[in-house]
Amino acid sequence: MPSLLLDALLLQAGYNAALVALGAALLGMAAGSGGTFLFLRKRALVSDAVAHATLPGVGIAFIVMVVFGGDGRNLPGLLLGSAVSASLGLLAVQWIASRTRLAEDAAIGAVLSVFFGFGIVLLTIIQTMSSGYQAGLESFLLGSTAGMLFQDAVVIALGGALAVAFVLLLRRPMTLVAFDAGFATASGINVRRMDLAMMGLVMAVTVIGLKLVGLILVVAMLIIPPVTARLWTERTDRVLLIAGAVGGFSGYLGAALSASAPNLPTGPIIVLVSFALFLLSLLFAPGRGVLAALVRHRRFQLRVHRRQGLLALAHGEAIFDPLTLTVLRRERLIRQDAVATEEGRALAAKTLRDEKRWALARQVYQDEAVSGSYDGLTPIESVLTRDEIAEIDRRLGPPAPVA
Amino acid sequence: MGVEFVQLSLTPLLIGILAAIACALPGNFLILRRQALIGDAISHVVLPGIVVAFLLTGVISTWPMLLGAAGAAVVAVVLIEAIRRVGRIEPGAAMGVVFTSLFAAGVLLLEQSDTSGVHLDVEHALYGNLESLIWFSAEGWGSLTDPAALAALPPELFRMAAAAVLIGLLTVVFWRPLKLSTFDEGFAGAVGIPTAALSLGLVITAAVAAVAAFDAVGSIIVIAMFICPPAAARLMTNRLEIQVLWSVAFATLSAVLGYVLAGYGPLWLGADNAVSAAGMIATVSGLILALACLFAPHRARIGAPRGA
Amino acid sequence: MNNAALELASEAGERVFRPAPTDSPLAMQELTVSYGEKPAVFSIDATVPAESMTAIIGPNGAGKSTLLKAALGIVPRLSGRVMVFGAPLAQVMHRIAYVPQRASVDWDFPTRVIDVVLMGLYRELGLLHLVRHHHRERAIACLERVGMADFADRQIGQLSGGQQQRVFLARALAQNAELYLLDEPFAGVDAATEKAIIDVLKSLKAEKRTVVCVHHDLATVTDYFDHVLLINVRKIAEGPVATTFTAENLQKTYGGRLATAHIDQLKLPAA
């Protein structure tokens, strides 16, 4: 199996498999970056409704093609049908959310489940339509690349490439709209049209992804990469880039893994690869990661307690918070019986000095930059220059020692 | 409406009605809390919960399944909260990450494990099999008084009935704190209601409803039962008490109409085979919601929009 | 110091140096709350005098609402403690009534005015007690006090902002508490409502209850309140309005945000 995986990774597992892997990578890139816009517009789960709403379209397209004497399994035809019903689903979500008192989340849930339910009804009709057709439309639910036709693989690869090109072309206006729709309007961008383009992109990714990942999981390709990317950076252009990379990598590795062994359905594998990347990011990302946050919060709490403790010492007040006492004891600023040490008194005096400087500074400098930083923790040195502090000290007079 | 009805349709119909009601009750609160998609997330994660329970115990039986699904729901909610708070990711996206991944894991486990001996496969998990829950040993309406025949009722019926009764009771007992904390969480906290625990309790209740309904309608169509009847009911009235009654009525109507249309509709149209009952129930509930959106008396928003 | 406070202190295993004020309905000691890495309020000491009308004043983002919520245990505190009537919060919850900000709830919620007021009786009604006639009577009486009795059966979404605020106040009245904590009760209400609310609050004070308001309108402070707490993340000043609500303290609280000319126009207490 490792050699099979290696073959698949190196695109040596057959022409189809290679095309599928490339297609999955391209689709992953397009989905990751396209999903970024949706995520930044805080509408990630709209894609869930769009994806589930493709099912009745697939069913109807199949029936129509058979009725007109064609091959019901023609992939472009099925994809066209799915795009039409996905658009209807999207319209339904928007109509319910804007015209009734129901919120968008209820609209999304209703549309996705009802369209899906109706799609299942159609599938059961197709199953019994005529015995000659082994439609295999169930593969659209969870994706399947086993026994995929060559031309289907071509459709996926081409579609993925087109979607990537689309993102590259429109990334600038879309980023602007996602970041600040009001500003985008003011700079002459048609926000409605951009939203439409964004939804079109989402729809395209969904439809192309149907055969590969299936309609239940394709939404993961739109959501997980942007969220993963967001954990690493605060800059929109980088979110876009990282999301594309995460999506592309997951698509490629997932498709290769799936081709290397039986019973590894493509859709779930691709999703789980990107989820693994997400989990690693959630744990270890520097800014928004769990570990970083835990360390930061603890440090912050200790800083607060230390400062409060020193102020209490300076004012000659008693300390009753156990954590404050622990912090001060650990730094040997107080003795076991909570009496301040030499060092503690010195530091307390310094802290008190800082407080007094702040109080005076806030009267002297009446601007936001100074008063807004008066949160009890920011050292005054980080806000005022040395000369300004010297001037304040002159007004305050000589420091008083803490008894 | 004779022997055949009792044998083939009575139990699926009852199970469908009970499932729809059991889901609609917590659905009312989920919708008002802007947590409709938590219902979405829960119903997706029921699958991995059940599969893991099956892999651990080797059997498909009620308690492991319930525990597995409730456990999966708790895991999902905790993960969503963690991602939302620690990663500062908006709740919709956090939900999307969690439930798709857990669902993918469930599907993969299911494909990898040998479930040929039990009644558990991917398609069944997705849209259930209401039609198969028949009362084999019934010989007509008289069987309702025949202990031997009653003992052979499909166990799913008892499970669903127990879940529906439990959820009904919970709704009545916790009505007041649920309503209060749904309306005004800050105030609820200030009068001593444990709002976080209540919130989690609601999610677990929804998970119990989802797992009980899982056999009948699978994990996706359950979402329609969570959302459509309460959403339509919200448009009928401005009082929560009455809204809940409407939602029960709509749930029942969807189940009955959906089942009948699926079973007999194709025959009326001249086809020989029934269509998916679960799918049809979802479709009917969607149609009811659509009608409510168009014509219900309280469909439009009044007063200032939220947050204004 | 009462027993509860002593117990708390001995539980923590620390010597108690400073007794908690026993007579104060609400005492905060070194209370710090933060959202993320930035303190919303830092190390605030405050003691609300019994039977007073206290205003918590400060600029936007100064942590006024946060302070109130921390006092109620709705948001977690990073350090410090809160004593209510000399006891830890959990033991005296029933003696507090809380009026949240009007905008904090969804007014499209399917319920009627009377149902909202009955929520104030939650502690009495519990999970399963039926709402009896006398409960309803009391709720109506509370609505009457705020001039809203005619609206009892209205859907709450049909109310104006001022009416919503009065309903919230009626719900707090139904709680029949000794300490009333209100978050911006006068924000965005019409003049008639403002008058109705302040009349009710003054009558509460006359009934020897304590009222604490987060307040933003500097022009009315001297008329409405007798005690102020000026905060801007830190505590700036605290004391009777007559001696504390001064131009100097306001300047300290608002920094450059409040023009000197504006302060001159305020009705400050005669020095």
PDB file of N, CA and C in Angstrom, chain A residues 101 293 296-297 300-301 303-305 307-308 311-312 317-325 329 337-338 355 359 362-363 365-368 371-378, chain C residues 12 14-18 29-32 34 36-39 42-45 77-81 108 155 232-236 248 251-258 260:
ATOM      1  N   ARG A 101     -40.105  36.927   8.971  1.00  0.00           N
ATOM      2  CA  ARG A 101     -39.404  37.229  10.209  1.00  0.00           C
ATOM      3  C   ARG A 101     -38.397  36.140  10.570  1.00  0.00           C
ATOM      4  N   ALA A 293      -2.930  31.004  23.310  1.00  0.00           N
ATOM      5  CA  ALA A 293      -3.952  31.723  24.075  1.00  0.00           C
ATOM      6  C   ALA A 293      -3.863  31.378  25.559  1.00  0.00           C
ATOM      7  N   ARG A 296      -0.884  33.071  27.043  1.00  0.00           N
ATOM      8  CA  ARG A 296      -1.084  34.500  27.112  1.00  0.00           C
ATOM      9  C   ARG A 296      -2.049  34.876  28.229  1.00  0.00           C
ATOM     10  N   HIS A 297      -3.126  34.096  28.329  1.00  0.00           N
ATOM     11  CA  HIS A 297      -4.124  34.440  29.344  1.00  0.00           C
ATOM     12  C   HIS A 297      -3.548  34.314  30.745  1.00  0.00           C
ATOM     13  N   PHE A 300      -1.233  37.128  31.412  1.00  0.00           N
ATOM     14  CA  PHE A 300      -1.988  38.364  31.611  1.00  0.00           C
ATOM     15  C   PHE A 300      -2.589  38.399  33.008  1.00  0.00           C
ATOM     16  N   GLN A 301      -3.166  37.268  33.413  1.00  0.00           N
ATOM     17  CA  GLN A 301      -3.774  37.205  34.743  1.00  0.00           C
ATOM     18  C   GLN A 301      -2.727  37.464  35.832  1.00  0.00           C
ATOM     19  N   ARG A 303       0.016  39.148  35.493  1.00  0.00           N
ATOM     20  CA  ARG A 303       0.398  40.555  35.443  1.00  0.00           C
ATOM     21  C   ARG A 303      -0.591  41.413  36.219  1.00  0.00           C
ATOM     22  N   VAL A 304      -1.898  41.116  35.986  1.00  0.00           N
ATOM     23  CA  VAL A 304      -2.937  41.886  36.681  1.00  0.00           C
ATOM     24  C   VAL A 304      -2.799  41.725  38.187  1.00  0.00           C
ATOM     25  N   HIS A 305      -2.624  40.479  38.633  1.00  0.00           N
ATOM     26  CA  HIS A 305      -2.546  40.237  40.076  1.00  0.00           C
ATOM     27  C   HIS A 305      -1.289  40.872  40.680  1.00  0.00           C
ATOM     28  N   ARG A 307       0.332  43.519  39.586  1.00  0.00           N
ATOM     29  CA  ARG A 307       0.156  44.966  39.643  1.00  0.00           C
ATOM     30  C   ARG A 307      -0.770  45.344  40.801  1.00  0.00           C
ATOM     31  N   GLN A 308      -1.893  44.619  40.902  1.00  0.00           N
ATOM     32  CA  GLN A 308      -2.833  44.921  41.982  1.00  0.00           C
ATOM     33  C   GLN A 308      -2.188  44.738  43.335  1.00  0.00           C
ATOM     34  N   LEU A 311       0.205  47.591  44.102  1.00  0.00           N
ATOM     35  CA  LEU A 311      -0.531  48.807  44.449  1.00  0.00           C
ATOM     36  C   LEU A 311      -1.063  48.718  45.868  1.00  0.00           C
ATOM     37  N   ALA A 312      -1.546  47.518  46.233  1.00  0.00           N
ATOM     38  CA  ALA A 312      -2.059  47.338  47.585  1.00  0.00           C
ATOM     39  C   ALA A 312      -0.932  47.559  48.601  1.00  0.00           C
ATOM     40  N   GLU A 317      -2.467  48.641  51.980  1.00  0.00           N
ATOM     41  CA  GLU A 317      -3.706  47.880  52.157  1.00  0.00           C
ATOM     42  C   GLU A 317      -3.394  46.397  52.246  1.00  0.00           C
ATOM     43  N   ALA A 318      -4.307  45.661  52.854  1.00  0.00           N
ATOM     44  CA  ALA A 318      -4.116  44.222  52.959  1.00  0.00           C
ATOM     45  C   ALA A 318      -4.487  43.567  51.643  1.00  0.00           C
ATOM     46  N   ILE A 319      -3.868  42.396  51.399  1.00  0.00           N
ATOM     47  CA  ILE A 319      -4.187  41.632  50.189  1.00  0.00           C
ATOM     48  C   ILE A 319      -4.908  40.378  50.635  1.00  0.00           C
ATOM     49  N   PHE A 320      -6.033  40.093  50.008  1.00  0.00           N
ATOM     50  CA  PHE A 320      -6.724  38.862  50.424  1.00  0.00           C
ATOM     51  C   PHE A 320      -6.880  37.875  49.292  1.00  0.00           C
ATOM     52  N   ASP A 321      -6.540  38.286  48.067  1.00  0.00           N
ATOM     53  CA  ASP A 321      -6.686  37.363  46.947  1.00  0.00           C
ATOM     54  C   ASP A 321      -5.550  36.346  46.980  1.00  0.00           C
ATOM     55  N   PRO A 322      -5.888  35.047  47.076  1.00  0.00           N
ATOM     56  CA  PRO A 322      -4.841  34.033  47.207  1.00  0.00           C
ATOM     57  C   PRO A 322      -3.852  34.055  46.038  1.00  0.00           C
ATOM     58  N   LEU A 323      -4.351  34.270  44.814  1.00  0.00           N
ATOM     59  CA  LEU A 323      -3.452  34.250  43.670  1.00  0.00           C
ATOM     60  C   LEU A 323      -2.478  35.424  43.733  1.00  0.00           C
ATOM     61  N   THR A 324      -2.988  36.591  44.136  1.00  0.00           N
ATOM     62  CA  THR A 324      -2.110  37.759  44.272  1.00  0.00           C
ATOM     63  C   THR A 324      -1.003  37.449  45.260  1.00  0.00           C
ATOM     64  N   LEU A 325      -1.363  36.853  46.382  1.00  0.00           N
ATOM     65  CA  LEU A 325      -0.370  36.514  47.407  1.00  0.00           C
ATOM     66  C   LEU A 325       0.668  35.549  46.848  1.00  0.00           C
ATOM     67  N   ARG A 329       4.583  36.287  46.589  1.00  0.00           N
ATOM     68  CA  ARG A 329       5.498  35.432  47.357  1.00  0.00           C
ATOM     69  C   ARG A 329       6.528  34.803  46.454  1.00  0.00           C
ATOM     70  N   ASP A 337       4.264  35.735  55.737  1.00  0.00           N
ATOM     71  CA  ASP A 337       3.170  36.335  56.500  1.00  0.00           C
ATOM     72  C   ASP A 337       2.621  37.582  55.823  1.00  0.00           C
ATOM     73  N   ALA A 338       2.898  37.732  54.522  1.00  0.00           N
ATOM     74  CA  ALA A 338       2.308  38.781  53.691  1.00  0.00           C
ATOM     75  C   ALA A 338       2.864  40.173  53.974  1.00  0.00           C
ATOM     76  N   GLU A 355       1.614  55.007  38.744  1.00  0.00           N
ATOM     77  CA  GLU A 355       0.202  55.383  38.883  1.00  0.00           C
ATOM     78  C   GLU A 355       0.047  56.894  38.932  1.00  0.00           C
ATOM     79  N   ALA A 359      -1.898  59.424  36.446  1.00  0.00           N
ATOM     80  CA  ALA A 359      -2.996  60.290  36.855  1.00  0.00           C
ATOM     81  C   ALA A 359      -2.750  61.720  36.376  1.00  0.00           C
ATOM     82  N   ARG A 362      -2.890  62.099  32.513  1.00  0.00           N
ATOM     83  CA  ARG A 362      -4.242  62.113  31.949  1.00  0.00           C
ATOM     84  C   ARG A 362      -4.890  63.489  32.077  1.00  0.00           C
ATOM     85  N   GLN A 363      -4.391  64.257  33.060  1.00  0.00           N
ATOM     86  CA  GLN A 363      -4.940  65.610  33.159  1.00  0.00           C
ATOM     87  C   GLN A 363      -4.238  66.529  32.169  1.00  0.00           C
ATOM     88  N   TYR A 365      -2.363  65.559  29.282  1.00  0.00           N
ATOM     89  CA  TYR A 365      -2.562  65.199  27.869  1.00  0.00           C
ATOM     90  C   TYR A 365      -3.980  64.697  27.695  1.00  0.00           C
ATOM     91  N   GLN A 366      -4.851  65.596  27.252  1.00  0.00           N
ATOM     92  CA  GLN A 366      -6.237  65.139  27.170  1.00  0.00           C
ATOM     93  C   GLN A 366      -6.551  64.592  25.790  1.00  0.00           C
ATOM     94  N   ASP A 367      -5.762  63.641  25.358  1.00  0.00           N
ATOM     95  CA  ASP A 367      -6.162  63.037  24.076  1.00  0.00           C
ATOM     96  C   ASP A 367      -6.305  61.533  24.258  1.00  0.00           C
ATOM     97  N   GLU A 368      -7.051  60.987  23.327  1.00  0.00           N
ATOM     98  CA  GLU A 368      -7.424  59.580  23.356  1.00  0.00           C
ATOM     99  C   GLU A 368      -6.207  58.669  23.522  1.00  0.00           C
ATOM    100  N   SER A 371      -5.257  58.870  27.281  1.00  0.00           N
ATOM    101  CA  SER A 371      -6.275  58.435  28.245  1.00  0.00           C
ATOM    102  C   SER A 371      -6.754  57.024  27.932  1.00  0.00           C
ATOM    103  N   GLY A 372      -6.773  56.676  26.625  1.00  0.00           N
ATOM    104  CA  GLY A 372      -7.245  55.346  26.251  1.00  0.00           C
ATOM    105  C   GLY A 372      -6.314  54.241  26.706  1.00  0.00           C
ATOM    106  N   SER A 373      -5.039  54.577  26.967  1.00  0.00           N
ATOM    107  CA  SER A 373      -4.102  53.543  27.393  1.00  0.00           C
ATOM    108  C   SER A 373      -4.072  53.382  28.902  1.00  0.00           C
ATOM    109  N   TYR A 374      -4.883  54.140  29.585  1.00  0.00           N
ATOM    110  CA  TYR A 374      -4.867  54.136  31.052  1.00  0.00           C
ATOM    111  C   TYR A 374      -5.654  52.950  31.565  1.00  0.00           C
ATOM    112  N   ASP A 375      -5.150  51.766  31.345  1.00  0.00           N
ATOM    113  CA  ASP A 375      -5.907  50.571  31.722  1.00  0.00           C
ATOM    114  C   ASP A 375      -5.280  49.872  32.906  1.00  0.00           C
ATOM    115  N   GLY A 376      -4.296  50.487  33.514  1.00  0.00           N
ATOM    116  CA  GLY A 376      -3.716  49.888  34.703  1.00  0.00           C
ATOM    117  C   GLY A 376      -2.535  49.001  34.419  1.00  0.00           C
ATOM    118  N   LEU A 377      -2.305  48.629  33.161  1.00  0.00           N
ATOM    119  CA  LEU A 377      -1.214  47.712  32.875  1.00  0.00           C
ATOM    120  C   LEU A 377      -0.168  48.293  31.938  1.00  0.00           C
ATOM    121  N   THR A 378      -0.597  49.193  31.062  1.00  0.00           N
ATOM    122  CA  THR A 378       0.351  49.734  30.091  1.00  0.00           C
ATOM    123  C   THR A 378       1.374  50.606  30.821  1.00  0.00           C
TER     124      THR A 378
ATOM    125  N   ALA C  12     -10.372  30.669  51.915  1.00  0.00           N
ATOM    126  CA  ALA C  12      -9.224  30.993  51.086  1.00  0.00           C
ATOM    127  C   ALA C  12      -7.929  30.825  51.869  1.00  0.00           C
ATOM    128  N   GLU C  14      -6.620  32.749  54.122  1.00  0.00           N
ATOM    129  CA  GLU C  14      -5.855  33.983  54.269  1.00  0.00           C
ATOM    130  C   GLU C  14      -6.316  34.741  55.504  1.00  0.00           C
ATOM    131  N   ARG C  15      -5.367  35.506  56.034  1.00  0.00           N
ATOM    132  CA  ARG C  15      -5.760  36.402  57.110  1.00  0.00           C
ATOM    133  C   ARG C  15      -6.568  37.524  56.501  1.00  0.00           C
ATOM    134  N   VAL C  16      -7.618  37.886  57.139  1.00  0.00           N
ATOM    135  CA  VAL C  16      -8.413  38.973  56.599  1.00  0.00           C
ATOM    136  C   VAL C  16      -7.967  40.263  57.253  1.00  0.00           C
ATOM    137  N   PHE C  17      -7.516  41.185  56.401  1.00  0.00           N
ATOM    138  CA  PHE C  17      -7.033  42.449  56.944  1.00  0.00           C
ATOM    139  C   PHE C  17      -8.123  43.506  56.920  1.00  0.00           C
ATOM    140  N   ARG C  18      -8.843  43.484  55.789  1.00  0.00           N
ATOM    141  CA  ARG C  18      -9.791  44.559  55.640  1.00  0.00           C
ATOM    142  C   ARG C  18     -11.202  43.978  55.660  1.00  0.00           C
ATOM    143  N   GLN C  29     -14.419  44.837  45.489  1.00  0.00           N
ATOM    144  CA  GLN C  29     -13.050  45.017  45.937  1.00  0.00           C
ATOM    145  C   GLN C  29     -12.089  44.507  44.888  1.00  0.00           C
ATOM    146  N   GLU C  30     -11.232  45.409  44.426  1.00  0.00           N
ATOM    147  CA  GLU C  30     -10.200  45.085  43.452  1.00  0.00           C
ATOM    148  C   GLU C  30     -10.746  44.257  42.305  1.00  0.00           C
ATOM    149  N   LEU C  31     -11.893  44.679  41.814  1.00  0.00           N
ATOM    150  CA  LEU C  31     -12.571  43.915  40.773  1.00  0.00           C
ATOM    151  C   LEU C  31     -11.929  44.198  39.414  1.00  0.00           C
ATOM    152  N   THR C  32     -11.456  43.141  38.787  1.00  0.00           N
ATOM    153  CA  THR C  32     -10.893  43.275  37.436  1.00  0.00           C
ATOM    154  C   THR C  32     -11.587  42.290  36.511  1.00  0.00           C
ATOM    155  N   SER C  34     -11.607  41.214  32.254  1.00  0.00           N
ATOM    156  CA  SER C  34     -11.011  41.516  30.957  1.00  0.00           C
ATOM    157  C   SER C  34     -11.669  40.686  29.878  1.00  0.00           C
ATOM    158  N   GLY C  36     -10.356  39.205  26.625  1.00  0.00           N
ATOM    159  CA  GLY C  36      -9.074  39.018  25.956  1.00  0.00           C
ATOM    160  C   GLY C  36      -7.964  39.599  26.805  1.00  0.00           C
ATOM    161  N   GLU C  37      -7.056  40.315  26.179  1.00  0.00           N
ATOM    162  CA  GLU C  37      -5.858  40.766  26.896  1.00  0.00           C
ATOM    163  C   GLU C  37      -5.997  42.197  27.403  1.00  0.00           C
ATOM    164  N   LYS C  38      -7.168  42.779  27.251  1.00  0.00           N
ATOM    165  CA  LYS C  38      -7.314  44.179  27.624  1.00  0.00           C
ATOM    166  C   LYS C  38      -8.310  44.247  28.782  1.00  0.00           C
ATOM    167  N   PRO C  39      -7.900  44.846  29.896  1.00  0.00           N
ATOM    168  CA  PRO C  39      -8.850  44.941  30.999  1.00  0.00           C
ATOM    169  C   PRO C  39     -10.036  45.828  30.602  1.00  0.00           C
ATOM    170  N   PHE C  42     -10.476  47.686  35.675  1.00  0.00           N
ATOM    171  CA  PHE C  42      -9.254  47.264  36.348  1.00  0.00           C
ATOM    172  C   PHE C  42      -9.278  47.678  37.814  1.00  0.00           C
ATOM    173  N   SER C  43      -9.217  46.693  38.658  1.00  0.00           N
ATOM    174  CA  SER C  43      -9.001  46.888  40.079  1.00  0.00           C
ATOM    175  C   SER C  43      -9.913  47.954  40.684  1.00  0.00           C
ATOM    176  N   ILE C  44     -11.198  47.751  40.516  1.00  0.00           N
ATOM    177  CA  ILE C  44     -12.134  48.765  41.002  1.00  0.00           C
ATOM    178  C   ILE C  44     -12.607  48.454  42.425  1.00  0.00           C
ATOM    179  N   ASP C  45     -12.445  49.435  43.287  1.00  0.00           N
ATOM    180  CA  ASP C  45     -12.989  49.354  44.645  1.00  0.00           C
ATOM    181  C   ASP C  45     -14.166  50.307  44.700  1.00  0.00           C
ATOM    182  N   ARG C  77     -15.056  37.241  36.598  1.00  0.00           N
ATOM    183  CA  ARG C  77     -14.059  38.226  36.969  1.00  0.00           C
ATOM    184  C   ARG C  77     -12.675  37.588  36.941  1.00  0.00           C
ATOM    185  N   LEU C  78     -11.711  38.432  36.642  1.00  0.00           N
ATOM    186  CA  LEU C  78     -10.334  37.954  36.595  1.00  0.00           C
ATOM    187  C   LEU C  78      -9.748  37.946  37.997  1.00  0.00           C
ATOM    188  N   SER C  79     -10.107  38.947  38.778  1.00  0.00           N
ATOM    189  CA  SER C  79      -9.656  38.968  40.167  1.00  0.00           C
ATOM    190  C   SER C  79     -10.616  39.841  40.964  1.00  0.00           C
ATOM    191  N   GLY C  80     -10.412  39.868  42.273  1.00  0.00           N
ATOM    192  CA  GLY C  80     -11.244  40.694  43.130  1.00  0.00           C
ATOM    193  C   GLY C  80     -12.484  39.952  43.587  1.00  0.00           C
ATOM    194  N   ARG C  81     -13.325  40.664  44.348  1.00  0.00           N
ATOM    195  CA  ARG C  81     -14.543  40.020  44.810  1.00  0.00           C
ATOM    196  C   ARG C  81     -15.681  41.018  44.938  1.00  0.00           C
ATOM    197  N   ASP C 108     -38.451  40.560  18.920  1.00  0.00           N
ATOM    198  CA  ASP C 108     -39.357  39.838  18.039  1.00  0.00           C
ATOM    199  C   ASP C 108     -39.772  38.506  18.681  1.00  0.00           C
ATOM    200  N   GLN C 155     -48.250  42.048  22.144  1.00  0.00           N
ATOM    201  CA  GLN C 155     -47.026  41.368  21.742  1.00  0.00           C
ATOM    202  C   GLN C 155     -45.869  42.355  21.954  1.00  0.00           C
ATOM    203  N   ASN C 232     -13.328  54.964  34.289  1.00  0.00           N
ATOM    204  CA  ASN C 232     -12.867  54.826  32.917  1.00  0.00           C
ATOM    205  C   ASN C 232     -11.824  53.724  32.947  1.00  0.00           C
ATOM    206  N   VAL C 233     -12.300  52.501  32.915  1.00  0.00           N
ATOM    207  CA  VAL C 233     -11.521  51.285  33.153  1.00  0.00           C
ATOM    208  C   VAL C 233     -11.042  51.263  34.612  1.00  0.00           C
ATOM    209  N   ARG C 234     -10.362  52.359  35.044  1.00  0.00           N
ATOM    210  CA  ARG C 234     -10.030  52.502  36.457  1.00  0.00           C
ATOM    211  C   ARG C 234     -11.131  53.293  37.150  1.00  0.00           C
ATOM    212  N   LYS C 235     -11.140  53.199  38.461  1.00  0.00           N
ATOM    213  CA  LYS C 235     -12.046  54.088  39.179  1.00  0.00           C
ATOM    214  C   LYS C 235     -11.401  55.470  39.240  1.00  0.00           C
ATOM    215  N   ILE C 236     -12.178  56.489  38.881  1.00  0.00           N
ATOM    216  CA  ILE C 236     -11.632  57.840  38.944  1.00  0.00           C
ATOM    217  C   ILE C 236     -12.032  58.487  40.262  1.00  0.00           C
ATOM    218  N   GLU C 248     -13.490  68.891  37.715  1.00  0.00           N
ATOM    219  CA  GLU C 248     -12.164  68.281  37.714  1.00  0.00           C
ATOM    220  C   GLU C 248     -12.255  66.769  37.535  1.00  0.00           C
ATOM    221  N   GLN C 251     -13.301  65.875  34.051  1.00  0.00           N
ATOM    222  CA  GLN C 251     -12.171  66.015  33.144  1.00  0.00           C
ATOM    223  C   GLN C 251     -11.279  64.782  33.221  1.00  0.00           C
ATOM    224  N   LYS C 252     -11.061  64.312  34.456  1.00  0.00           N
ATOM    225  CA  LYS C 252     -10.226  63.121  34.642  1.00  0.00           C
ATOM    226  C   LYS C 252     -10.880  61.895  34.003  1.00  0.00           C
ATOM    227  N   THR C 253     -12.199  61.813  34.118  1.00  0.00           N
ATOM    228  CA  THR C 253     -12.892  60.627  33.632  1.00  0.00           C
ATOM    229  C   THR C 253     -12.944  60.596  32.114  1.00  0.00           C
ATOM    230  N   TYR C 254     -13.278  61.738  31.550  1.00  0.00           N
ATOM    231  CA  TYR C 254     -13.510  61.753  30.107  1.00  0.00           C
ATOM    232  C   TYR C 254     -12.283  62.174  29.329  1.00  0.00           C
ATOM    233  N   GLY C 255     -11.251  62.675  29.999  1.00  0.00           N
ATOM    234  CA  GLY C 255     -10.064  63.133  29.300  1.00  0.00           C
ATOM    235  C   GLY C 255     -10.455  64.154  28.259  1.00  0.00           C
ATOM    236  N   GLY C 256      -9.839  64.036  27.084  1.00  0.00           N
ATOM    237  CA  GLY C 256     -10.099  65.017  26.039  1.00  0.00           C
ATOM    238  C   GLY C 256     -11.451  64.885  25.392  1.00  0.00           C
ATOM    239  N   ARG C 257     -12.189  63.850  25.766  1.00  0.00           N
ATOM    240  CA  ARG C 257     -13.443  63.609  25.070  1.00  0.00           C
ATOM    241  C   ARG C 257     -14.526  64.601  25.456  1.00  0.00           C
ATOM    242  N   LEU C 258     -14.308  65.279  26.562  1.00  0.00           N
ATOM    243  CA  LEU C 258     -15.340  66.185  27.031  1.00  0.00           C
ATOM    244  C   LEU C 258     -14.748  67.593  27.017  1.00  0.00           C
ATOM    245  N   THR C 260     -14.101  71.409  27.664  1.00  0.00           N
ATOM    246  CA  THR C 260     -14.291  72.206  28.879  1.00  0.00           C
ATOM    247  C   THR C 260     -15.574  73.029  28.780  1.00  0.00           C
TER     248      THR C 260
END
